[in-house]
Amino acid sequence: KSGAIVNSEYEPVNAGIYDSETISYIDTGEILVMILKSPFQVVVFRSTDYSLVMVDIPGATGWDTDNGYIFSSKFGLENEHFFGLGLAGGAVDRKGRFITQFNTDYGAYGEFTMPLYTSFPFYYGITNGASYGVFFDNPAKPFFDMGSSNPNVTSFGAFAGELDYYLMTGPKPADVAAA
């Protein structure tokens, strides 16, 4: 268990799990997760209306055994915007930004100085009024590429540790915050 998770006494979820040779499904009644086995890919939908929440790029989740670098890349959804990720200069919408997180206290900083005093490896993704949240549970200098090099790809990772992250599916920002 991570020390970053306060409430570790969640009630068990009654999920249906279905497995085939190529795909595994997990359906909680709130979310439907499809896990494609080869190449590895995770696709998440809201069960209520089957709206797409997040899609891995096939084969774009990994670990570099030589340097310990871990990462996961997702397809960016059309009209998707990102908010959060702690204190960083620039626009509140982090779309199109690359943010590396570590805590520092610059004496003189400008409008786009990054990073600043605190870092929070959590962001809201909002598409067409529906939101989700991602908490990346890794303190090893995490980074977030919110479409800076390719507007159709978002990625996050770290330079050590594990690729543990939690997805809250909303659909309202208040639902994400309450999760």
Tab-separated table of C-alpha atoms in Angstrom:
chain	number	residue	atom	x	y	z
A	1	LYS	CA	0.000	0.000	0.000
A	2	SER	CA	1.132	3.486	-0.771
A	3	GLY	CA	1.370	6.128	1.936
A	4	ALA	CA	-0.204	8.533	-0.555
A	5	ILE	CA	-3.571	6.785	-0.282
A	6	VAL	CA	-5.356	7.893	2.873
A	7	ASN	CA	-8.474	5.740	2.809
A	8	SER	CA	-7.304	2.177	2.417
A	9	GLU	CA	-10.579	0.694	3.684
A	10	TYR	CA	-12.691	0.975	0.553
A	11	GLU	CA	-15.597	-1.394	0.244
A	12	PRO	CA	-15.002	-4.235	-2.210
A	13	VAL	CA	-16.311	-3.652	-5.717
A	14	ASN	CA	-18.602	-6.279	-7.155
A	15	ALA	CA	-17.017	-6.554	-10.585
A	16	GLY	CA	-17.670	-8.926	-13.416
A	17	ILE	CA	-14.447	-10.310	-14.835
A	18	TYR	CA	-14.414	-11.985	-18.217
A	19	ASP	CA	-11.357	-13.445	-19.858
A	20	SER	CA	-10.659	-14.663	-23.354
A	21	GLU	CA	-7.480	-15.593	-25.150
A	22	THR	CA	-6.933	-12.045	-26.460
A	23	ILE	CA	-8.903	-9.698	-24.154
A	24	SER	CA	-9.844	-9.475	-20.485
A	25	TYR	CA	-12.820	-7.366	-19.350
A	26	ILE	CA	-13.540	-5.875	-15.943
A	27	ASP	CA	-16.986	-4.315	-15.484
A	28	THR	CA	-17.850	-2.645	-12.183
A	29	GLY	CA	-21.148	-1.154	-13.330
A	30	GLU	CA	-19.453	2.270	-13.306
A	31	ILE	CA	-16.458	1.547	-15.520
A	32	LEU	CA	-15.638	-1.023	-18.151
A	33	VAL	CA	-11.953	-1.847	-18.578
A	34	MET	CA	-10.743	-3.782	-21.614
A	35	ILE	CA	-7.238	-5.210	-21.399
A	36	LEU	CA	-5.896	-6.278	-24.766
A	37	LYS	CA	-3.126	-8.813	-24.255
A	38	SER	CA	-0.972	-8.485	-27.375
A	39	PRO	CA	0.161	-5.864	-27.869
A	40	PHE	CA	-0.654	-4.786	-24.329
A	41	GLN	CA	-3.257	-2.014	-24.242
A	42	VAL	CA	-5.800	-0.796	-21.684
A	43	VAL	CA	-9.032	0.915	-22.768
A	44	VAL	CA	-11.411	2.446	-20.200
A	45	PHE	CA	-15.081	3.388	-20.741
A	46	ARG	CA	-17.749	4.720	-18.404
A	47	SER	CA	-20.332	1.905	-18.085
A	48	THR	CA	-23.213	4.350	-17.755
A	49	ASP	CA	-23.002	5.733	-21.308
A	50	TYR	CA	-19.961	3.887	-22.749
A	51	SER	CA	-18.113	7.168	-23.232
A	52	LEU	CA	-14.396	6.749	-23.704
A	53	VAL	CA	-12.241	7.795	-20.738
A	54	MET	CA	-8.708	6.703	-21.627
A	55	VAL	CA	-6.926	4.590	-24.258
A	56	ASP	CA	-3.359	3.313	-24.082
A	57	ILE	CA	-1.293	3.507	-27.219
A	58	PRO	CA	-0.558	-0.145	-28.064
A	59	GLY	CA	2.854	-1.102	-26.700
A	60	ALA	CA	3.455	2.371	-25.223
A	61	THR	CA	3.537	1.372	-21.583
A	62	GLY	CA	6.879	0.173	-20.415
A	63	TRP	CA	9.973	0.024	-18.312
A	64	ASP	CA	13.519	0.577	-19.492
A	65	THR	CA	15.529	-1.993	-17.518
A	66	ASP	CA	18.820	-0.198	-18.255
A	67	ASN	CA	17.938	3.099	-16.566
A	68	GLY	CA	14.731	2.375	-14.610
A	69	TYR	CA	12.627	4.804	-16.663
A	70	ILE	CA	8.905	3.914	-16.598
A	71	PHE	CA	6.144	5.432	-18.700
A	72	SER	CA	2.644	5.113	-20.077
A	73	SER	CA	1.354	6.868	-23.195
A	74	LYS	CA	-2.291	7.455	-24.024
A	75	PHE	CA	-4.125	8.643	-27.091
A	76	GLY	CA	-5.219	12.236	-26.585
A	77	LEU	CA	-8.943	12.647	-27.024
A	78	GLU	CA	-10.352	15.375	-29.258
A	79	ASN	CA	-11.053	18.609	-27.340
A	80	GLU	CA	-9.332	17.236	-24.213
A	81	HIS	CA	-7.931	19.707	-21.662
A	82	PHE	CA	-5.801	19.113	-18.565
A	83	PHE	CA	-5.767	20.841	-15.188
A	84	GLY	CA	-3.741	20.299	-12.032
A	85	LEU	CA	-0.166	19.041	-11.598
A	86	GLY	CA	0.734	21.402	-8.765
A	87	LEU	CA	2.297	24.820	-8.963
A	88	ALA	CA	3.752	25.654	-12.338
A	89	GLY	CA	3.897	28.888	-14.258
A	90	GLY	CA	1.871	29.474	-17.391
A	91	ALA	CA	-1.717	28.742	-18.304
A	92	VAL	CA	-3.968	26.791	-15.945
A	93	ASP	CA	-4.837	24.440	-18.827
A	94	ARG	CA	-1.736	22.245	-19.082
A	95	LYS	CA	-2.553	21.044	-22.621
A	96	GLY	CA	0.529	21.258	-24.839
A	97	ARG	CA	2.918	21.396	-21.871
A	98	PHE	CA	5.701	19.142	-20.600
A	99	ILE	CA	5.906	19.268	-16.811
A	100	THR	CA	8.656	17.704	-14.733
A	101	GLN	CA	7.902	17.641	-11.049
A	102	PHE	CA	10.175	18.282	-8.123
A	103	ASN	CA	9.851	20.766	-5.298
A	104	THR	CA	12.008	23.887	-5.421
A	105	ASP	CA	11.913	27.480	-4.251
A	106	TYR	CA	13.139	29.884	-6.901
A	107	GLY	CA	13.868	33.340	-5.495
A	108	ALA	CA	12.954	35.069	-8.715
A	109	TYR	CA	10.646	33.327	-11.126
A	110	GLY	CA	8.865	34.275	-14.303
A	111	GLU	CA	5.467	33.583	-15.773
A	112	PHE	CA	6.447	30.187	-17.205
A	113	THR	CA	8.942	29.006	-14.551
A	114	MET	CA	8.636	25.311	-13.797
A	115	PRO	CA	8.570	23.722	-11.361
A	116	LEU	CA	7.634	25.848	-8.384
A	117	TYR	CA	7.129	25.222	-4.686
A	118	THR	CA	5.016	22.090	-4.681
A	119	SER	CA	4.285	19.291	-7.071
A	120	PHE	CA	1.164	17.163	-7.117
A	121	PRO	CA	1.214	14.220	-9.542
A	122	PHE	CA	-2.522	14.510	-10.141
A	123	TYR	CA	-4.439	15.948	-13.068
A	124	TYR	CA	-7.989	16.332	-14.299
A	125	GLY	CA	-8.719	15.500	-17.922
A	126	ILE	CA	-11.873	17.140	-19.278
A	127	THR	CA	-13.440	16.312	-22.639
A	128	ASN	CA	-16.822	17.624	-23.791
A	129	GLY	CA	-17.870	18.371	-20.203
A	130	ALA	CA	-16.966	14.935	-18.789
A	131	SER	CA	-13.968	14.674	-16.490
A	132	TYR	CA	-11.644	12.052	-15.105
A	133	GLY	CA	-8.651	12.224	-12.779
A	134	VAL	CA	-5.265	10.508	-12.759
A	135	PHE	CA	-3.110	10.241	-9.653
A	136	PHE	CA	0.371	8.950	-10.499
A	137	ASP	CA	1.659	7.368	-7.299
A	138	ASN	CA	5.417	7.728	-7.786
A	139	PRO	CA	7.658	10.304	-6.070
A	140	ALA	CA	10.738	9.626	-8.257
A	141	LYS	CA	10.720	12.905	-10.226
A	142	PRO	CA	7.581	12.251	-12.257
A	143	PHE	CA	6.945	13.912	-15.604
A	144	PHE	CA	3.812	14.617	-17.623
A	145	ASP	CA	3.739	15.292	-21.351
A	146	MET	CA	0.305	16.722	-22.034
A	147	GLY	CA	0.678	16.737	-25.802
A	148	SER	CA	3.781	18.938	-26.064
A	149	SER	CA	5.475	16.909	-28.793
A	150	ASN	CA	2.328	15.390	-30.305
A	151	PRO	CA	-1.100	16.911	-29.559
A	152	ASN	CA	-2.693	13.461	-29.943
A	153	VAL	CA	-0.571	11.795	-27.245
A	154	THR	CA	-0.334	12.273	-23.488
A	155	SER	CA	2.293	10.494	-21.412
A	156	PHE	CA	3.436	10.265	-17.846
A	157	GLY	CA	6.192	8.422	-16.093
A	158	ALA	CA	9.179	8.694	-13.783
A	159	PHE	CA	12.880	7.991	-13.733
A	160	ALA	CA	12.591	5.207	-11.138
A	161	GLY	CA	10.005	3.233	-9.198
A	162	GLU	CA	6.778	1.640	-10.266
A	163	LEU	CA	4.045	2.623	-12.708
A	164	ASP	CA	1.234	2.844	-10.157
A	165	TYR	CA	-1.595	5.180	-11.023
A	166	TYR	CA	-5.221	5.550	-10.059
A	167	LEU	CA	-7.979	6.556	-12.457
A	168	MET	CA	-11.125	8.276	-11.203
A	169	THR	CA	-13.789	8.404	-13.918
A	170	GLY	CA	-16.066	11.208	-12.762
A	171	PRO	CA	-17.918	12.229	-14.897
A	172	LYS	CA	-18.194	15.475	-12.887
A	173	PRO	CA	-15.094	17.116	-11.386
A	174	ALA	CA	-16.754	16.860	-7.950
A	175	ASP	CA	-17.090	13.072	-8.460
A	176	VAL	CA	-13.377	12.867	-9.238
A	177	ALA	CA	-12.475	14.927	-6.158
A	178	ALA	CA	-14.664	12.753	-3.915
A	179	ALA	CA	-13.106	9.484	-5.103
